[in-house]
Coordinates of C-alpha atoms in Angstrom, one line a residue:
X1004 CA 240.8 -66.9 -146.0
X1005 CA 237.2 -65.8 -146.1
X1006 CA 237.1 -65.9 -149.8
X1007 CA 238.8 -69.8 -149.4
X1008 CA 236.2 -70.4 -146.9
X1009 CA 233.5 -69.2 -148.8
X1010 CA 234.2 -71.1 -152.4
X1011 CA 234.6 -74.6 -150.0
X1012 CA 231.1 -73.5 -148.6
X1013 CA 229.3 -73.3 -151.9
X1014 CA 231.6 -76.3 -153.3
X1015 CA 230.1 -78.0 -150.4
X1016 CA 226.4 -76.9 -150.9
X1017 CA 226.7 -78.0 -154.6
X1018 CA 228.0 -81.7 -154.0
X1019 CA 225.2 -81.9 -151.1
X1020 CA 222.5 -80.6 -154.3
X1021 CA 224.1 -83.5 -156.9
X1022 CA 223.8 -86.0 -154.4
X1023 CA 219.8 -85.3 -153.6
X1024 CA 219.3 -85.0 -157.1
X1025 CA 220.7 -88.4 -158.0
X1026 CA 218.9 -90.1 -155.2
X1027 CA 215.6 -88.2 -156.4
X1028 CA 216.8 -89.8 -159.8
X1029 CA 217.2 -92.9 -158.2
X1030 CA 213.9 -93.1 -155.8
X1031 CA 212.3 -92.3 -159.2
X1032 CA 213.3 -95.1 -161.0
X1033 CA 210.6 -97.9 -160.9
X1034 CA 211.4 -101.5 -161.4
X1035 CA 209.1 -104.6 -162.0
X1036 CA 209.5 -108.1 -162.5
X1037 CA 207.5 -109.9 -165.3
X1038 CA 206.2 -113.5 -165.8
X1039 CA 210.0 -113.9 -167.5
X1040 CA 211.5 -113.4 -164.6
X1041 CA 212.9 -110.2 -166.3
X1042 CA 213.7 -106.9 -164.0
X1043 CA 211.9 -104.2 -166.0
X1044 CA 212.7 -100.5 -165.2
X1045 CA 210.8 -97.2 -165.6
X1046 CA 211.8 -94.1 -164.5
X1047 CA 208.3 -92.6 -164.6
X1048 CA 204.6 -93.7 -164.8
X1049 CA 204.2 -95.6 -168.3
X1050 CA 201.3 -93.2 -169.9
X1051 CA 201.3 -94.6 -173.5
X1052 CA 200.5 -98.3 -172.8
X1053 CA 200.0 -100.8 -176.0
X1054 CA 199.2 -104.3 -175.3
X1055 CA 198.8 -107.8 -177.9
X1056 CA 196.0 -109.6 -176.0
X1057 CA 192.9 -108.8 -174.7
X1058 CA 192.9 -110.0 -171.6
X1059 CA 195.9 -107.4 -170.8
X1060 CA 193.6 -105.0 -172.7
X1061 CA 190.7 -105.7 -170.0
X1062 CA 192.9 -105.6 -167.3
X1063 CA 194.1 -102.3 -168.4
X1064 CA 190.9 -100.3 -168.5
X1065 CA 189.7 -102.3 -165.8
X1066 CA 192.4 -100.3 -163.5
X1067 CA 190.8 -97.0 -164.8
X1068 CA 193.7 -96.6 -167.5
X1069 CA 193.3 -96.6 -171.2
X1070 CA 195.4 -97.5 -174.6
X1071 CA 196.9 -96.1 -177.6
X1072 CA 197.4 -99.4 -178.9
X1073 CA 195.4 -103.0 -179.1
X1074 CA 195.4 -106.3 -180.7
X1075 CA 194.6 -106.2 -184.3
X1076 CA 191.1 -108.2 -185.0
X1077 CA 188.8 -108.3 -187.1
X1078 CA 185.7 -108.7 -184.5
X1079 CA 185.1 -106.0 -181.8
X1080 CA 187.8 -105.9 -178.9
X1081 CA 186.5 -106.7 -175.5
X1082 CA 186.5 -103.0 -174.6
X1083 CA 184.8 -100.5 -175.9
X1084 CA 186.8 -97.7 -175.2
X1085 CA 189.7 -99.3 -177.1
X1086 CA 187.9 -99.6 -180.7
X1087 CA 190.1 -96.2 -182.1
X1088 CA 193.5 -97.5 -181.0
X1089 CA 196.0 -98.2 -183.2
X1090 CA 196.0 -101.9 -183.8
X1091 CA 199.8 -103.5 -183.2
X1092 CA 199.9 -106.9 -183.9
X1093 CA 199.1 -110.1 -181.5
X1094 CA 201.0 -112.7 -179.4
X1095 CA 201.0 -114.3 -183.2
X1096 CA 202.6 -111.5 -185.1
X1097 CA 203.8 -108.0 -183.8
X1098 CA 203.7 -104.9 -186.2
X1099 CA 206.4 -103.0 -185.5
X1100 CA 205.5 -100.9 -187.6
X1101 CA 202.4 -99.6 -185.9
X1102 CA 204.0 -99.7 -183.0
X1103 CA 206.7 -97.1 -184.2
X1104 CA 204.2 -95.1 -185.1
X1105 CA 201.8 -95.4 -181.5
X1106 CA 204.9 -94.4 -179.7
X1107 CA 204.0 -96.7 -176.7
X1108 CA 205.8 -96.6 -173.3
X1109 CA 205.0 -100.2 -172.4
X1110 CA 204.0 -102.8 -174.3
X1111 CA 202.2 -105.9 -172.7
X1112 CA 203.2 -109.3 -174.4
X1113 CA 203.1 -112.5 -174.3
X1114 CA 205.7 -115.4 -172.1
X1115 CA 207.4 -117.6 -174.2
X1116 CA 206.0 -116.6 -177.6
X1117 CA 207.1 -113.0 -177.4
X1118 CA 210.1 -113.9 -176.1
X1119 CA 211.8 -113.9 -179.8
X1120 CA 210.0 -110.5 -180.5
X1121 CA 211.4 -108.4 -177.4
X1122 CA 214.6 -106.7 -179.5
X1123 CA 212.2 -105.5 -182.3
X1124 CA 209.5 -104.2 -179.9
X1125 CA 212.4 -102.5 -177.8
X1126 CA 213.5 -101.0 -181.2
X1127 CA 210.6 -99.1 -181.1
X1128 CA 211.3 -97.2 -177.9
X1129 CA 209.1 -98.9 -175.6
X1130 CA 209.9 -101.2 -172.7
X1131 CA 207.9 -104.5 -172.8
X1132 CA 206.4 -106.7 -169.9
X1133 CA 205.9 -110.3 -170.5
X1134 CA 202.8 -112.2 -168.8
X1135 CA 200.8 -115.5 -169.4
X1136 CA 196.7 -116.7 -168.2
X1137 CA 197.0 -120.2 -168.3
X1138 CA 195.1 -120.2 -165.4
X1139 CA 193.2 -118.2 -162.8
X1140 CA 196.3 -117.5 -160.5
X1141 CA 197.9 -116.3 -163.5
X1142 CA 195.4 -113.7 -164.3
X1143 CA 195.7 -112.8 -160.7
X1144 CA 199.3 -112.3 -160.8
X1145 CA 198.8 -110.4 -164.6
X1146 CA 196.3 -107.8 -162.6
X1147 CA 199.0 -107.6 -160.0
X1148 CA 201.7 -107.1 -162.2
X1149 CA 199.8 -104.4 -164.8
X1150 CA 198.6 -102.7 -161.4
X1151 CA 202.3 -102.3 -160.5
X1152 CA 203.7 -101.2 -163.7
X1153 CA 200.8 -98.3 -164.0
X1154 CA 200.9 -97.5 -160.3
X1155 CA 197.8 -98.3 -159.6
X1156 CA 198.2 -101.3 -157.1
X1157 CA 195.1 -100.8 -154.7
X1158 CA 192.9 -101.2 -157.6
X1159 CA 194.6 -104.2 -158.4
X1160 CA 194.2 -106.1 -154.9
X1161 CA 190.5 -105.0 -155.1
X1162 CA 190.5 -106.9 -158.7
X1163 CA 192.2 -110.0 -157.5
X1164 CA 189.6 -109.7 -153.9
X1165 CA 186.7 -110.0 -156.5
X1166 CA 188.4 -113.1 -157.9
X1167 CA 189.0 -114.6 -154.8
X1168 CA 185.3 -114.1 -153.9
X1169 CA 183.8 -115.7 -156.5
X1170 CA 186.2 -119.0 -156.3
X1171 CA 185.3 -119.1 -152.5
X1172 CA 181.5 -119.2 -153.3
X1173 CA 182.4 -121.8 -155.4
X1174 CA 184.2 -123.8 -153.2
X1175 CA 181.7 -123.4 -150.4
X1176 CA 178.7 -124.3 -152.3
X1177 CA 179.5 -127.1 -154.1
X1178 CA 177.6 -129.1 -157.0
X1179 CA 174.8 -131.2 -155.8
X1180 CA 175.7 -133.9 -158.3
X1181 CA 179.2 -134.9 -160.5
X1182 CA 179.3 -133.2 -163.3
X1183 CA 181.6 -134.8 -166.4
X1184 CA 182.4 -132.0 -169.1
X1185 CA 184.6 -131.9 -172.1
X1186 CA 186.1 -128.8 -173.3
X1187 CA 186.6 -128.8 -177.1
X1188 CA 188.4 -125.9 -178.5
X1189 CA 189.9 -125.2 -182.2
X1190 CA 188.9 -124.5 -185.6
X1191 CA 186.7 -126.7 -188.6
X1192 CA 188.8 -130.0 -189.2
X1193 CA 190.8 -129.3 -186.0
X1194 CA 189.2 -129.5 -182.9
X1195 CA 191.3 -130.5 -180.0
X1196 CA 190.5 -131.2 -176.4
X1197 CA 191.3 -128.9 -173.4
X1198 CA 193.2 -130.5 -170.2
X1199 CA 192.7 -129.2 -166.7
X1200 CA 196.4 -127.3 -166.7
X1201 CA 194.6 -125.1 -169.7
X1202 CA 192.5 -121.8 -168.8
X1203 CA 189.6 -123.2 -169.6
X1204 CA 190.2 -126.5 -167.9
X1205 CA 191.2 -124.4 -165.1
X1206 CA 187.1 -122.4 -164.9
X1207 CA 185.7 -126.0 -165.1
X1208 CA 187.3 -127.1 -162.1
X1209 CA 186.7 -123.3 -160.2
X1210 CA 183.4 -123.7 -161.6
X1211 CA 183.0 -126.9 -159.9
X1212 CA 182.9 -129.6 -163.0
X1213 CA 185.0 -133.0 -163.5
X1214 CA 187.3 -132.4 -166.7
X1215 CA 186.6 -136.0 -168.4
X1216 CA 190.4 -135.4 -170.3
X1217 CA 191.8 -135.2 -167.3
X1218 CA 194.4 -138.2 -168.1
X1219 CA 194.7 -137.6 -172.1
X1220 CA 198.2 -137.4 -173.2
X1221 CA 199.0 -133.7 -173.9
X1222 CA 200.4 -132.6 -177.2
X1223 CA 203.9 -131.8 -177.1
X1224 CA 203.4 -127.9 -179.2
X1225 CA 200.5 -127.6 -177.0
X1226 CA 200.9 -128.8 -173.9
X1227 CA 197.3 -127.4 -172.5
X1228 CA 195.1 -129.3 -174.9
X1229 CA 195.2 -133.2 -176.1
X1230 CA 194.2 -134.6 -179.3
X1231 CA 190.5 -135.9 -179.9
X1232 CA 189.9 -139.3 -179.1
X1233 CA 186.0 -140.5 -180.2
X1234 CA 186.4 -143.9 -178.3
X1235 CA 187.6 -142.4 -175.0
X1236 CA 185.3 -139.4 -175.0
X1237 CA 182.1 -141.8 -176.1
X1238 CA 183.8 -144.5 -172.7
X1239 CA 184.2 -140.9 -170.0
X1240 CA 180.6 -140.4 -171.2
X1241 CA 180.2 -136.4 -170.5
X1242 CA 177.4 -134.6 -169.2
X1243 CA 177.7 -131.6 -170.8
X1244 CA 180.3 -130.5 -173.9
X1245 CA 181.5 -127.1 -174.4
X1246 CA 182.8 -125.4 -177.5
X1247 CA 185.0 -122.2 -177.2
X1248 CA 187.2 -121.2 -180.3
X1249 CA 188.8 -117.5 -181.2
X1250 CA 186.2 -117.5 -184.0
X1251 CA 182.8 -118.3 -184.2
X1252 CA 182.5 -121.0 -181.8
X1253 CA 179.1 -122.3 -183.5
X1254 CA 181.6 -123.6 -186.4
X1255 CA 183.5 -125.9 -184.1
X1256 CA 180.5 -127.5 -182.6
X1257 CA 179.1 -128.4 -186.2
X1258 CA 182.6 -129.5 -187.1
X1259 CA 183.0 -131.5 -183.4
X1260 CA 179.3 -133.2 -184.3
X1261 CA 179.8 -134.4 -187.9
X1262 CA 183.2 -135.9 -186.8
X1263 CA 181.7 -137.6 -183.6
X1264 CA 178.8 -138.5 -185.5
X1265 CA 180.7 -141.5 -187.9
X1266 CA 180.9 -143.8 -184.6
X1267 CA 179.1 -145.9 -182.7
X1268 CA 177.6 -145.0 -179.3
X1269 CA 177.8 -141.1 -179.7
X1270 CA 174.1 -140.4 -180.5
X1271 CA 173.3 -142.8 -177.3
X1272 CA 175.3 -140.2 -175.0
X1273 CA 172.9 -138.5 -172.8
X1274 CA 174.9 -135.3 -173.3
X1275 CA 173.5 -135.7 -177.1
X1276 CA 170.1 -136.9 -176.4
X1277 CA 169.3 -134.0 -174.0
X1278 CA 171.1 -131.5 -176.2
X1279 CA 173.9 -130.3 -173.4
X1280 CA 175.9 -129.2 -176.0
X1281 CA 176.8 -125.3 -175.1
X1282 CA 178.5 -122.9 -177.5
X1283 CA 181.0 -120.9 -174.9
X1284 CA 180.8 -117.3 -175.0
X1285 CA 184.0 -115.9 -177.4
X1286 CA 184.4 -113.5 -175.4
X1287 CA 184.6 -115.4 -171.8
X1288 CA 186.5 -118.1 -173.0
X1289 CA 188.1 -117.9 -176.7
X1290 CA 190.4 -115.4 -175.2
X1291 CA 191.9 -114.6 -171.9
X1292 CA 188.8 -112.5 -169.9
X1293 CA 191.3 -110.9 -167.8
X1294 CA 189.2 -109.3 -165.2
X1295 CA 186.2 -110.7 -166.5
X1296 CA 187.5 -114.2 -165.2
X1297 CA 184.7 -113.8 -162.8
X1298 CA 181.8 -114.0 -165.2
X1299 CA 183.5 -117.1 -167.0
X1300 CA 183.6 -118.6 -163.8
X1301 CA 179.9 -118.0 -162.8
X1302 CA 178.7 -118.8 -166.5
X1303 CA 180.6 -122.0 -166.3
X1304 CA 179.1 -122.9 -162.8
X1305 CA 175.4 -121.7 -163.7
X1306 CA 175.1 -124.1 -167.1
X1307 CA 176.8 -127.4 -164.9
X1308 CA 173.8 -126.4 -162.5
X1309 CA 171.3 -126.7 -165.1
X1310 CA 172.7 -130.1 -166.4
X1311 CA 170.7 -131.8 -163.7
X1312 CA 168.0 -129.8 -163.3
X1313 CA 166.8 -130.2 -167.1

């Protein structure tokens, strides 16, 4: 009886020791839900984080944590730090490849147009998080998210706090005067205009502008931008124009000039007679800022102030 009583003792002890260890398993696993609506599990803190934009990249060291891998450029990332990682791909075109080969634990991406890409960057062993900056809340909820996913949420809110500062100041001190800007954005011989639902079209109206494209028909592949219309852009009669491209934004202006140059009324607009005409800085506003949302916000506000005061 004492031997019986003994083996159900320890019998006992062990089932008691599985089930803390599969809660312990379970209370380990961490689960996050990305821009896709997807429920994205880790059982441990992601250490090996790769990511295809740079405003993820931002974000990432912004909350003290680094990268083995980045989007593949040929100009300078925003970060420093990150210059020696491995280069993966973009949004554009994933190398799965070099992602094999940086071993990453998480990979930030882009929602929708890494959506077809997810199977091939699972292949590679890491689990991926989808997010999007098509505005300001949206970088918010990307720090949130990449805050969550690396465990380190208080540094996030303190992020999003300094972006909710600077759009208060904003919103308390207002323009003195209206201020009509167009956004043009795109390449040599294809410049298109940016509408208010856009990032950029999203600064000018934090920054305190009027977006003069506000009512052009969006494109249907691009949904944030609108094609360029002389006529109505010559009629809105802007203040200021701004030029923000991937690439050397300097291009698109001389592009955006010869082409508004072949109609009638453009050289009258006081926008091209005071020369308000401001290349955007690439790295504020040709890409996502992620964290850095704040100094495109305040660079945006501080040339609309000088408008009127030229």
């Amino acid at each position: 009886m004492k031997i019986q009583s003994f083996l159900l003792g320890l019998c006992g002890l062990m089932l008691v020791g599985c089930q803390a260890t599969g809660a312990d398993t379970e209370e380990k696993s961490h689960v996050v839900t990305d821009f896709a609506e997807r429920e994205v599990s880790f059982n441990n803190e992601p250490e090996r984080i790769a990511v295809l934009g740079n405003g993820e990249l931002d974000i990432v060291y912004a909350l003290g944590k680094n990268v083995i891998g980045r989007p593949s450029s040929q100009d300078v990332p925003v970060v420093q730090e990150a210059v020696e990682a491995e280069q993966v791909g973009s949004y554009h075109e994933v190398d799965t490849e070099r992602l094999t080969l940086a071993q990453p634990d998480v990979v930030f991406a882009n929602d929708p147009m890494n959506q077809k890409d997810l199977s091939a960057i699972e292949g590679t062993g890491a689990e991926v998080v989808l997010t999007k900056a098509n505005a300001i809340e949206d970088i918010k909820d990307q720090i949130s998210l990449i805050g969550e996913v690396v465990q380190e949420e208080a540094s996030a809110n303190h992020l999003i706090d300094e972006v909710e500062l600077v759009e208060a100041e904003m919103k308390n001190e207002p323009l003195h005067k209206e201020t009509k800007a167009l956004l043009i954005y795109g390449a040599p011989g294809s410049n298109l205009v940016a509408l208010p639902n856009s990032l950029s079209g999203d600064i000018l109206e934090a920054a305190g502008g009027l977006n003069i494209a506000a009512d052009f028909d969006q494109l249907q592949d691009y949904p944030q931008y609108a094609a360029l219309s002389p006529e109505r852009i010559i009629q809105a009669d802007p203040d200021i124009v701004f030029f923000m491209a991937h690439g050397d934004p300097s291009a698109i202006e001389e592009s955006f000039v010869q082409e508004m140059a072949q109609h009638a009324g453009w050289s009258q607009l006081p926008a091209v007679k005071e020369g308000n005409m401001d290349v955007l800085p690439a790295d504020l506003f040709g890409t996502n800022p992620g964290s850095r949302i704040t100094e495109a916000i305040s660079y945006m506000r501080e040339r609309l102030e000088e408008v009127h005061s030229e």
